C-alpha cells in the first residue's frame, strides 16, 4: 500500500537553529499538508500546498515557517529559527483531491526537540 | 470557524464489550466528518468518513460511527472491543463547500481495552 514517508524520525536541535523536515507524499497525490502535535495536545493544522503554492495556512504558520516542493517528489517544512515551543511531532499528509471529502494519508511523523 | 470536541481524554472498556468514543463538532455549513486512529509511534490512520446520506457509516476494523445532525455529534462505535483496538482516536471535521481542504482535529481520546 502506498505510504507517506518522513525524515528524520527524530531531530534534536538548539534554539535558534534552522531545521528542515522532509516528506515524500504518495506519488499521485496533489495536495500536501503539514500538521503538528505538541506532546499530549491536539493535532494542529499548519499549512496546505497545491499546485506549487500555499493554498491554506493557519495562524501558527508564521514567517519562521516555509514550505517547498523542490523536486517534484519531496515536500519540505523549514523552520528558520527554532524556539523551545516548536518542540512537537510534525506530520506530513497528502491527499488526491478526488472528492470534496478530503481523506488524508499521514506519515509516521518527525519528532523535533528544541533545546 | 470549525471546531471539534472530544469530551473524554480516556475511555476504558473490557474486551468483548461495546465501545463508544464521543465527538461533537461545530461548523457553519454542512460537515464532512472523519475518524482517525493513531498507534504508538505511527501516523494517523483513516478509519471512516461521513459525507452525506445514511447516518450510520461503517469503516475499517469493525468500527462504525453515527452522524446526528441535531446533536452535532459523530460518535465512534464498535460492538465488541478488542485489546488491539487500544490506541488514540481523533475525530476531524471539514466544512463542505468552502473550498477549504484542511481538516480540523479534536484533542483525541485514548481508548484502553482491558483483557
XYZ file of C-alpha atoms in Angstrom:
230
model
C 0.000 0.000 0.000
C 1.397 3.441 -0.872
C 2.601 5.473 2.082
C 3.847 8.894 3.058
C 7.431 8.784 4.288
C 9.052 11.335 6.561
C 12.645 12.011 7.550
C 14.176 12.350 10.024
C 12.157 10.382 12.531
C 13.701 12.399 15.356
C 15.774 15.567 15.325
C 17.315 17.380 18.247
C 18.396 20.958 17.690
C 19.493 24.022 19.591
C 17.209 27.002 19.925
C 17.766 29.446 17.064
C 18.949 26.815 14.600
C 17.273 26.118 11.266
C 15.549 22.786 10.754
C 14.272 21.136 7.586
C 11.792 18.293 7.816
C 11.315 16.190 4.732
C 8.372 14.273 3.355
C 7.723 12.152 0.305
C 3.969 12.195 -0.350
C 2.115 9.496 -2.242
C 3.113 9.854 -5.874
C -0.259 10.595 -7.477
C -1.481 12.880 -4.717
C -1.938 16.572 -5.455
C -2.458 18.163 -2.048
C 0.151 18.227 0.676
C -0.104 19.221 4.319
C 1.884 19.758 7.461
C 0.312 19.259 10.873
C 1.945 19.291 14.277
C 1.140 17.657 17.582
C 2.660 19.063 20.745
C 3.004 16.304 23.298
C -0.361 15.458 24.817
C -2.209 18.055 22.790
C -4.356 18.143 19.687
C -3.214 17.712 16.116
C -2.945 21.237 14.691
C -3.046 22.273 11.038
C -0.092 24.298 9.823
C -0.267 24.590 6.040
C -1.554 23.054 2.846
C 0.132 23.153 -0.542
C -1.315 22.664 -4.011
C -0.062 23.405 -7.482
C 3.270 24.625 -6.131
C 1.855 27.211 -3.800
C 0.376 27.527 -0.341
C -3.391 27.079 -0.502
C -4.194 27.475 3.190
C -2.278 28.270 6.338
C -3.082 28.622 9.996
C -2.125 31.340 12.451
C 0.652 29.081 13.686
C 2.351 29.192 10.278
C 4.142 32.499 10.686
C 7.210 33.932 8.984
C 9.584 31.482 10.625
C 7.971 28.625 8.678
C 8.209 27.909 4.979
C 7.331 25.002 2.706
C 8.736 23.901 -0.590
C 8.393 21.153 -3.162
C 11.883 21.344 -4.569
C 11.986 18.429 -6.977
C 8.526 17.054 -7.708
C 8.705 14.323 -5.091
C 9.860 15.840 -1.826
C 7.818 18.250 0.277
C 9.739 20.108 2.960
C 8.951 22.182 6.023
C 11.632 24.636 7.095
C 11.694 26.291 10.489
C 14.097 29.204 10.220
C 14.974 29.915 13.826
C 13.635 27.289 16.167
C 12.097 28.124 19.521
C 11.560 25.882 22.511
C 7.820 25.860 21.809
C 8.433 24.380 18.348
C 9.169 21.061 20.032
C 6.483 18.753 18.685
C 5.733 15.858 16.386
C 5.354 17.128 12.833
C 3.165 15.125 10.485
C 3.132 15.354 6.735
C -0.004 14.262 4.897
C -1.191 14.084 1.326
C -4.493 13.610 -0.485
C -5.512 13.004 -4.069
C -8.242 15.634 -4.115
C -10.591 13.300 -5.978
C -13.570 14.146 -3.793
C -14.785 17.025 -1.712
C -14.386 14.988 1.468
C -10.652 15.095 1.911
C -9.158 11.818 3.138
C -5.610 12.473 4.231
C -2.852 9.878 4.343
C -0.353 10.686 7.084
C 3.297 9.856 7.511
C 4.693 8.453 10.743
C 5.921 11.870 11.831
C 9.151 13.664 12.653
C 9.758 14.400 16.302
C 11.505 17.738 16.779
C 13.143 18.502 20.105
C 14.436 22.042 20.603
C 16.874 22.515 23.480
C -14.682 28.668 12.274
C -14.878 24.922 12.506
C -14.069 23.015 15.672
C -14.244 19.530 17.161
C -14.669 18.498 20.776
C -13.808 15.105 22.207
C -15.011 15.348 25.791
C -13.244 12.255 27.117
C -9.477 12.122 27.440
C -9.655 8.372 28.013
C -12.215 5.605 27.625
C -11.751 2.271 29.344
C -13.673 -0.790 28.232
C -13.378 -4.526 28.777
C -12.594 -6.757 25.825
C -15.765 -8.029 24.200
C -17.865 -5.108 25.422
C -19.218 -2.407 23.117
C -17.301 0.831 22.959
C -18.241 4.416 22.198
C -15.866 7.339 21.691
C -17.663 10.663 21.639
C -17.240 13.580 19.251
C -19.167 16.778 18.693
C -18.457 19.336 16.027
C -19.183 22.919 15.064
C -19.309 24.260 11.506
C -21.244 27.000 9.779
C -22.492 24.806 6.956
C -22.611 21.089 6.286
C -19.822 18.894 7.657
C -17.669 16.168 6.337
C -16.654 14.106 9.362
C -13.791 11.694 9.876
C -12.296 9.343 12.442
C -8.596 8.571 12.535
C -6.630 6.227 14.802
C -3.055 6.648 15.988
C -0.995 3.749 17.284
C 2.233 4.419 19.215
C 4.994 5.912 17.070
C 2.773 5.881 13.997
C 0.953 8.485 11.947
C -2.791 8.913 11.936
C -4.671 6.245 10.007
C -8.036 6.850 8.391
C -10.906 4.782 9.811
C -14.082 6.162 8.261
C -15.856 9.250 6.978
C -19.323 10.709 6.725
C -20.215 12.712 3.641
C -23.961 12.518 3.219
C -26.790 10.007 3.227
C -27.044 7.166 5.720
C -26.292 8.420 9.208
C -24.506 5.200 10.163
C -21.208 4.767 8.379
C -19.028 1.690 8.554
C -15.265 1.719 8.405
C -12.143 -0.300 8.962
C -11.612 -2.935 11.665
C -15.325 -3.224 12.502
C -15.715 0.403 13.569
C -18.762 2.453 12.744
C -19.910 5.964 13.511
C -23.278 7.600 13.805
C -23.925 11.083 12.487
C -26.551 13.043 14.407
C -27.209 16.440 12.886
C -29.489 17.728 15.638
C -26.910 16.925 18.308
C -23.952 17.841 16.041
C -22.328 14.590 17.037
C -20.373 11.851 15.300
C -19.679 9.164 17.889
C -17.401 6.249 17.065
C -18.676 2.811 17.999
C -17.742 -0.834 17.890
C -19.990 -3.691 19.035
C -17.190 -5.769 20.570
C -13.858 -4.246 21.592
C -10.513 -5.967 21.112
C -7.346 -5.380 23.120
C -5.693 -4.438 19.824
C -8.139 -1.517 19.496
C -6.242 0.261 22.267
C -4.948 3.454 20.656
C -5.528 7.199 20.362
C -8.619 8.168 18.363
C -9.136 11.518 16.664
C -12.324 12.988 15.270
C -11.989 15.590 12.496
C -14.241 17.904 10.525
C -14.060 19.604 7.152
C -16.708 22.079 6.115
C -18.438 21.339 2.823
C -18.496 23.874 0.009
C -15.939 26.267 1.433
C -13.036 25.201 -0.742
C -11.033 24.537 2.418
C -9.413 21.137 2.358
C -7.682 21.215 5.733
C -9.199 19.047 8.433
C -9.683 20.338 11.972
C -8.964 17.667 14.564
C -10.175 17.152 18.093
C -7.834 16.676 21.018
C -8.012 12.901 20.841
C -9.387 10.178 23.095
C -7.236 7.363 24.379
C -9.058 4.046 24.233
C -7.847 1.401 26.642
C -9.311 -2.087 26.184
C -8.631 -4.390 29.102
C -8.348 -8.160 28.606
